[in-house]
XYZ file of C-alpha atoms in Angstrom:
480
model
C -29.154 10.047 -1.205
C -29.002 6.619 -2.567
C -31.912 4.654 -3.095
C -30.100 1.014 -3.212
C -31.798 -1.551 -0.714
C -30.295 -1.268 2.665
C -28.326 2.135 2.014
C -31.419 4.659 2.937
C -28.941 5.833 6.092
C -25.776 5.386 3.665
C -24.302 3.352 6.476
C -23.162 -0.153 6.430
C -22.051 -1.362 9.634
C -19.570 1.471 11.258
C -18.950 2.832 8.418
C -20.550 6.311 6.546
C -20.573 5.751 2.395
C -19.873 9.677 1.027
C -19.207 8.860 -2.955
C -20.972 6.626 -5.015
C -17.813 6.102 -7.721
C -19.159 3.605 -9.672
C -21.674 0.678 -10.607
C -20.136 -2.239 -12.601
C -20.543 -5.792 -12.685
C -23.907 -5.602 -10.765
C -21.217 -4.355 -7.899
C -20.652 -1.077 -5.966
C -18.065 0.927 -5.246
C -17.786 4.027 -2.774
C -15.379 6.021 -0.721
C -16.428 5.938 2.826
C -15.347 7.029 6.005
C -14.256 4.738 8.810
C -15.469 7.037 11.997
C -13.143 5.384 14.271
C -10.348 6.464 13.045
C -11.335 9.394 10.831
C -9.651 8.157 7.534
C -11.432 7.193 4.186
C -12.029 3.567 3.587
C -12.674 1.929 -0.189
C -16.416 -0.026 0.368
C -17.281 -2.232 -2.537
C -20.405 -3.643 -1.944
C -22.013 -6.994 -3.961
C -25.061 -8.045 -3.806
C -25.090 -11.680 -1.757
C -27.432 -13.024 -4.957
C -24.553 -12.860 -7.196
C -22.965 -15.742 -7.533
C -19.022 -14.665 -6.964
C -19.840 -13.806 -3.550
C -18.666 -17.167 -2.034
C -15.212 -17.191 -4.145
C -14.705 -13.222 -3.385
C -15.191 -14.016 0.799
C -12.954 -16.677 0.600
C -10.316 -14.368 -1.561
C -10.765 -11.612 1.174
C -10.074 -14.109 3.905
C -7.401 -15.320 2.402
C -5.620 -11.993 1.366
C -6.772 -10.850 4.738
C -4.219 -12.882 6.144
C -0.871 -11.810 4.552
C 0.645 -8.982 6.392
C 3.466 -7.228 3.904
C 3.550 -3.463 3.087
C 3.548 -3.591 -0.118
C -0.114 -5.024 -0.367
C -2.712 -2.360 -0.349
C -4.644 -3.464 3.081
C -7.690 -5.836 3.473
C -9.180 -3.723 6.436
C -12.681 -6.061 6.827
C -15.472 -8.368 4.894
C -19.177 -9.082 6.289
C -22.844 -9.508 5.317
C -25.720 -7.156 5.126
C -28.977 -8.109 4.689
C -28.022 -7.469 1.168
C -24.437 -7.000 0.618
C -21.403 -8.501 0.645
C -19.282 -6.115 2.571
C -15.179 -5.014 1.498
C -13.624 -3.011 2.887
C -9.979 -1.731 1.762
C -7.266 0.835 3.140
C -7.379 4.474 0.443
C -4.043 4.669 -1.067
C -3.019 7.903 -2.200
C -1.893 7.800 -5.869
C -2.420 6.239 -8.960
C -2.754 3.080 -11.129
C 0.471 1.988 -13.161
C -1.416 1.662 -15.972
C -2.621 5.616 -15.851
C 1.905 6.830 -16.035
C 2.802 4.521 -18.850
C 2.354 7.533 -21.325
C 5.683 7.086 -22.477
C 8.319 4.137 -21.696
C 9.632 4.004 -18.348
C 13.961 3.577 -18.274
C 14.477 -0.512 -17.551
C 15.980 0.478 -14.092
C 12.509 1.941 -13.181
C 10.541 -0.690 -14.675
C 12.361 -3.470 -12.478
C 12.084 -1.531 -9.197
C 7.941 -1.669 -10.139
C 8.340 -5.190 -11.509
C 10.644 -6.502 -7.984
C 8.030 -4.906 -5.563
C 5.454 -6.543 -7.083
C 7.384 -9.931 -6.871
C 8.328 -9.136 -3.163
C 4.875 -8.419 -3.143
C 3.867 -11.993 -4.329
C 6.688 -14.051 -2.542
C 4.923 -12.922 0.406
C 1.628 -14.072 -0.163
C 2.927 -17.186 -1.827
C 4.649 -18.091 1.529
C 1.412 -17.834 3.081
C -0.322 -19.806 0.561
C -2.709 -17.317 -1.388
C -2.393 -15.640 -4.899
C -3.096 -12.982 -7.451
C -3.692 -14.981 -10.589
C -4.463 -11.807 -12.532
C -1.231 -8.940 -12.304
C -2.047 -6.095 -14.739
C -0.481 -2.822 -14.924
C -3.602 -1.543 -12.774
C -2.886 -4.075 -10.540
C -0.590 -1.348 -9.652
C -0.628 1.670 -7.814
C 2.348 3.995 -7.473
C 1.777 6.308 -4.328
C 2.218 9.754 -3.867
C 5.200 9.184 -1.898
C 6.423 6.584 -5.138
C 5.956 3.409 -3.211
C 4.799 0.706 -5.462
C 1.751 -1.020 -3.751
C 0.004 -4.289 -5.522
C -3.691 -4.103 -4.900
C -6.660 -7.129 -5.781
C -4.716 -10.226 -4.360
C -7.036 -12.730 -4.690
C -9.929 -10.830 -5.655
C -9.775 -10.061 -8.966
C -8.862 -13.321 -10.139
C -12.162 -14.490 -8.152
C -13.526 -11.613 -10.268
C -12.185 -12.056 -13.721
C -10.718 -15.639 -13.603
C -7.104 -16.379 -13.730
C -4.688 -14.829 -16.287
C -3.008 -17.073 -18.159
C -5.503 -19.297 -17.210
C -4.361 -22.366 -15.066
C -2.008 -22.360 -12.014
C -2.044 -19.004 -10.490
C 1.428 -19.209 -8.897
C 2.286 -19.450 -12.324
C -0.139 -16.601 -13.687
C 2.014 -14.523 -10.962
C 5.451 -14.839 -12.247
C 4.129 -14.236 -15.806
C 2.336 -11.550 -14.424
C 5.885 -9.955 -12.899
C 7.970 -10.405 -16.328
C 4.605 -8.623 -18.204
C 4.903 -5.764 -15.882
C 8.566 -5.542 -16.956
C 7.591 -5.912 -20.535
C 4.859 -3.380 -20.371
C 7.383 -0.990 -18.856
C 10.041 -0.722 -21.311
C 7.492 -1.347 -24.835
C 4.276 0.179 -23.466
C 3.083 -3.070 -24.908
C 0.742 -5.696 -22.860
C 1.905 -8.641 -23.545
C -1.535 -10.597 -23.545
C -0.957 -13.410 -25.895
C -3.215 -14.466 -28.446
C -5.503 -15.974 -25.610
C -5.296 -13.228 -23.077
C -7.179 -9.739 -22.642
C -5.667 -6.862 -23.720
C -5.489 -3.288 -21.157
C -7.496 -0.536 -22.208
C -5.407 2.055 -23.847
C -2.034 -0.045 -24.569
C -1.146 -2.006 -27.575
C -0.720 -5.609 -27.337
C 2.934 -7.025 -28.231
C 2.291 -9.017 -31.168
C 1.934 -13.081 -31.392
C 4.269 -14.925 -33.590
C 3.921 -18.817 -33.574
C 1.723 -18.293 -30.512
C 4.926 -16.629 -28.421
C 5.600 -12.713 -27.827
C 8.960 -11.172 -29.459
C 11.782 -10.204 -26.763
C 11.086 -6.475 -25.464
C 14.424 -5.446 -27.724
C 12.441 -6.652 -30.906
C 10.659 -3.440 -30.389
C 13.102 -0.701 -28.431
C 16.857 -1.499 -29.506
C 18.094 -0.024 -26.119
C 16.378 -2.301 -23.534
C 19.226 -4.340 -21.618
C 19.568 -8.064 -22.668
C 18.664 -9.235 -18.862
C 15.559 -7.646 -19.065
C 14.754 -9.859 -22.420
C 16.022 -12.831 -20.360
C 14.290 -12.018 -17.189
C 11.381 -11.452 -19.434
C 11.337 -14.905 -21.297
C 12.708 -16.772 -18.261
C 9.167 -15.501 -16.709
C 6.353 -15.003 -19.044
C 4.648 -18.222 -20.309
C 4.075 -16.254 -24.122
C 7.747 -15.120 -24.028
C 10.148 -16.180 -27.043
C 13.708 -15.247 -26.588
C 16.406 -15.850 -29.520
C 16.971 -19.592 -27.563
C 15.184 -21.729 -25.638
C 15.582 -21.109 -21.676
C 14.625 -22.937 -18.680
C 12.121 -20.508 -16.816
C 12.158 -19.593 -13.140
C 10.769 -21.970 -11.064
C 8.838 -19.524 -8.788
C 8.546 -15.533 -8.062
C 11.491 -16.430 -5.431
C 13.915 -17.004 -8.169
C 12.809 -14.139 -10.488
C 12.777 -11.705 -7.727
C 16.898 -12.452 -7.195
C 17.118 -11.920 -10.495
C 15.607 -9.012 -10.827
C 17.669 -8.006 -7.359
C 20.416 -8.625 -9.080
C 20.216 -6.951 -11.873
C 19.446 -4.240 -10.232
C 22.662 -3.846 -8.121
C 24.865 -4.607 -11.106
C 27.917 -2.492 -11.298
C 28.188 -0.055 -14.669
C 30.700 0.348 -16.821
C 33.062 3.023 -16.514
C 31.319 4.720 -19.523
C 27.912 3.464 -18.433
C 28.629 5.026 -14.754
C 30.014 8.465 -16.578
C 26.663 8.641 -18.594
C 24.250 7.778 -15.308
C 26.083 10.507 -13.600
C 25.619 13.264 -15.860
C 21.995 11.899 -16.091
C 20.956 11.617 -12.202
C 19.411 14.677 -12.229
C 16.964 14.513 -15.534
C 15.993 10.885 -14.687
C 14.958 11.819 -10.641
C 13.122 15.168 -11.967
C 11.418 12.772 -14.596
C 10.524 10.169 -11.751
C 9.341 12.568 -8.782
C 7.556 14.978 -11.699
C 6.076 12.018 -13.691
C 4.880 10.572 -10.582
C 3.934 14.677 -8.836
C 2.094 15.335 -12.229
C 0.027 12.096 -11.414
C -1.030 12.971 -8.090
C -2.395 16.252 -9.535
C -4.330 14.777 -12.996
C -5.950 12.350 -10.001
C -7.317 15.448 -7.962
C -8.140 17.705 -10.589
C -8.918 15.136 -13.698
C -8.902 10.863 -12.686
C -9.956 11.489 -9.342
C -12.985 9.401 -10.736
C -10.861 6.888 -12.060
C -8.552 6.616 -9.322
C -11.603 5.606 -6.825
C -12.962 3.407 -8.851
C -10.204 1.043 -9.078
C -8.916 1.357 -5.159
C -12.080 0.237 -4.314
C -12.335 -2.366 -6.724
C -9.114 -4.427 -4.448
C -8.610 -6.236 -1.328
C -10.750 -7.426 1.625
C -10.602 -8.293 5.285
C -12.944 -10.244 7.085
C -16.703 -11.214 8.494
C -18.558 -9.491 11.072
C -20.277 -6.018 10.837
C -18.419 -4.342 12.956
C -14.866 -6.099 13.576
C -12.148 -7.753 11.740
C -11.814 -11.277 11.001
C -13.800 -13.102 13.470
C -12.415 -16.635 13.505
C -9.115 -15.409 14.436
C -7.341 -15.034 11.105
C -4.749 -12.260 11.208
C -6.104 -8.495 10.173
C -3.451 -5.179 9.430
C -6.007 -3.281 11.818
C -7.092 -4.232 15.247
C -10.407 -4.278 15.779
C -12.376 -1.085 16.791
C -15.526 -1.194 18.872
C -18.219 0.975 17.738
C -17.117 4.844 17.214
C -19.336 7.091 19.936
C -18.980 10.465 19.205
C -16.747 12.175 22.301
C -16.940 15.453 23.896
C -15.288 18.172 22.924
C -11.056 17.639 23.142
C -8.280 19.955 24.316
C -4.449 19.222 23.885
C -1.923 18.073 26.799
C 0.954 19.734 26.942
C 4.181 17.376 25.886
C 7.081 18.352 28.393
C 9.644 16.049 26.703
C 9.682 13.319 23.961
C 12.509 10.492 23.511
C 13.345 8.677 20.397
C 13.450 4.614 21.180
C 15.059 2.398 19.129
C 15.352 -0.862 21.233
C 16.513 -2.852 17.709
C 19.128 -0.872 17.210
C 22.145 1.130 18.733
C 19.391 2.863 20.742
C 19.695 5.982 19.363
C 17.104 6.745 16.111
C 18.166 10.653 15.330
C 17.433 12.078 19.084
C 19.113 15.894 17.953
C 15.356 15.545 16.120
C 12.803 14.720 18.540
C 12.260 18.320 19.772
C 11.565 18.960 16.023
C 8.142 16.778 16.637
C 6.632 18.490 19.400
C 7.586 22.514 18.429
C 4.148 22.626 16.835
C 5.881 23.865 13.662
C 4.810 21.354 10.501
C 7.690 22.418 8.291
C 9.934 20.467 10.829
C 10.325 16.643 12.262
C 11.864 13.753 13.646
C 12.742 11.077 11.093
C 13.919 7.734 11.112
C 17.219 6.669 9.606
C 17.017 5.758 6.052
C 16.177 1.862 5.161
C 16.645 0.047 2.438
C 13.366 -2.030 3.189
C 9.719 -0.664 4.775
C 9.295 -2.729 7.694
C 13.275 -1.745 8.572
C 14.056 -5.902 8.807
C 16.068 -7.205 11.093
C 14.659 -4.664 13.425
C 10.454 -4.915 14.635
C 10.487 -1.285 14.713
C 11.493 2.263 16.017
C 9.109 4.939 17.945
C 9.081 8.286 19.619
C 7.627 8.469 23.312
C 5.921 11.121 24.267
C 6.116 11.973 27.919
C 2.979 14.730 29.204
C 4.694 14.834 32.857
C 1.501 13.340 34.664
C -1.070 10.768 34.027
C -3.998 11.719 32.022
C -7.467 10.796 30.231
C -6.651 10.671 26.333
C -8.935 10.146 24.179
C -6.826 11.163 20.630
C -3.950 11.861 18.988
C -3.343 14.813 16.247
C -0.783 13.713 14.103
C 1.102 14.904 11.041
C 3.526 12.563 9.536
C 6.705 12.737 7.565
C 5.448 11.035 4.588
C 2.784 9.151 3.274
C 1.803 5.605 3.608
C 3.476 4.589 7.327
C 2.188 2.002 9.513
C 2.411 2.299 13.530
C 0.608 1.255 16.488
C -0.363 3.671 19.399
C 1.377 2.779 22.793
C 0.866 4.119 26.586
C 1.932 3.669 29.686
C 0.951 5.172 33.226
C 4.896 4.357 34.238
C 8.213 4.698 32.022
C 8.564 1.427 30.183
C 11.868 -0.729 30.525
C 10.779 -2.405 27.608
C 8.584 -2.199 24.946
C 6.695 -5.173 25.977
C 5.229 -2.726 29.139
C 3.403 -0.379 26.491
C -0.428 -1.183 26.446
C -1.416 -1.256 22.346
C -4.065 1.102 21.822
C -4.704 1.369 18.142
C -3.002 -0.240 15.040
C -2.751 2.008 12.091
C -2.290 0.992 8.110
C -1.019 2.726 4.838
C -1.898 6.556 7.280
C -1.868 9.538 4.803
C 0.451 12.489 6.257
C -1.735 13.707 8.539
C -4.369 11.297 10.509
C -6.510 11.599 13.731
C -6.393 8.497 16.112
C -9.120 8.072 18.264
C -9.679 5.644 21.368
C -13.281 4.265 21.475
C -12.826 5.407 25.592
C -10.488 7.664 27.404
C -7.460 5.963 28.272
C -5.392 6.802 31.229
C -1.220 7.624 30.724
C 1.329 9.126 31.103
C 3.608 8.293 28.476
C 2.176 7.816 24.863
C 4.827 6.085 22.060
C 4.220 5.937 18.556
C 5.836 2.914 17.240
C 6.602 2.879 13.826
C 6.293 -0.521 12.256
C 6.176 0.392 7.935
C 7.737 3.269 6.406
C 6.641 5.198 3.609
C 9.536 5.454 0.699
C 10.504 8.574 -0.075
C 12.306 7.954 -3.538
C 16.246 6.433 -2.494
C 15.211 4.485 0.513
C 11.976 3.944 3.249
C 12.384 6.928 5.832
C 9.375 7.978 8.344
C 8.807 10.272 11.102
C 6.470 13.068 12.953
C 5.968 16.531 11.887
C 3.907 17.520 14.513
C 1.538 15.248 17.442
C -1.088 16.755 19.897
C -2.652 14.794 22.103
C -6.702 15.269 22.842
C -8.355 14.204 26.012
């Protein structure tokens, strides 16, 4: 039991503190539970006497205003009598720094850099910066998604790196991640901070040599992207840098889409299975290692990032957008029983009105090994669609209090929508819960019974399956 002031009952706001992961720089980091949604969250506690509290609070509010699947979600931030409390999404995975025990291919490294760049591009459009991109700022999830954490917050704690314009620091960070992936060296420069466990790249006349100076098989396009994005780069001849992260993302996108020569294509085809096994094996091993050995390390870093909004039990009090809707105080429910689901139907209003309709019965057949899945998408948010859904019909109006969901993949964003009558459009549904970054199993509760016949699981963000973004439902129970 904690003896820290204000934590005698292991509660802050509505959150239950489960495990004290670490105490660092006068802050405490906990793995906690949100009983309203019965899911783990990260909670960081900063004493109100800490001089960084104001900067952290502002950074948390700013980070919470950016809605992008690639960013680890900021859920809540508030003050108690003793602490600034920062609540974040819990991500199952491992820091990229822990996975860089061997070189990643240029393609793999460019994918990581591009995903981080896309997250930063969305943040910059909202007027928010990260300011301190490092390999441990990047999470590779158990489903092989790339997630960026610490938006604004890490810079508020440790300062921008490189110092100066945080947007320029973000652009530098994208190139530095690419550099690290293909060389296993961190280009911190003469005044930067090294990354623990990674060799610093040497400095010549205040500049960092190109990646190909260390690894002969690094393609010229990687040298060029690093030279145009990093503030400490050194190419064979002077280059004009990118104007911003968006230009760097376009260059990475072009490089990843460039067609190989016939010889390269033959070599790639011969190695495809090996590369796929290597990618999945590396990340699967990381997931096992997380639980077996490095669980404490992951929990530490997981809790270091992102932040949400004031008020001890709600989301952003001043109307700023939050990724998770405010949840009223949770009360323990009476024993629940499952309702019969009479039928299921796919819902695809933004497409051709069909989202794998032949698979919908697999979501309600009581078997976890079968599933209704979405079509594969090239991006998590299914742009230009707003989403896709699965509609469940209980046959009559009932009072529901919870959904017990087994999902396809880990990391889905979805809403639970309800209606007493069969709706004609999405606007006719009532939203009763919003979930960000769900694991492959989650129980969603309502604060009070909801009368409905139709329940829809409306997916707005899909997890990555190694090739595309695909979500779905393996099993669902509606309880009341």
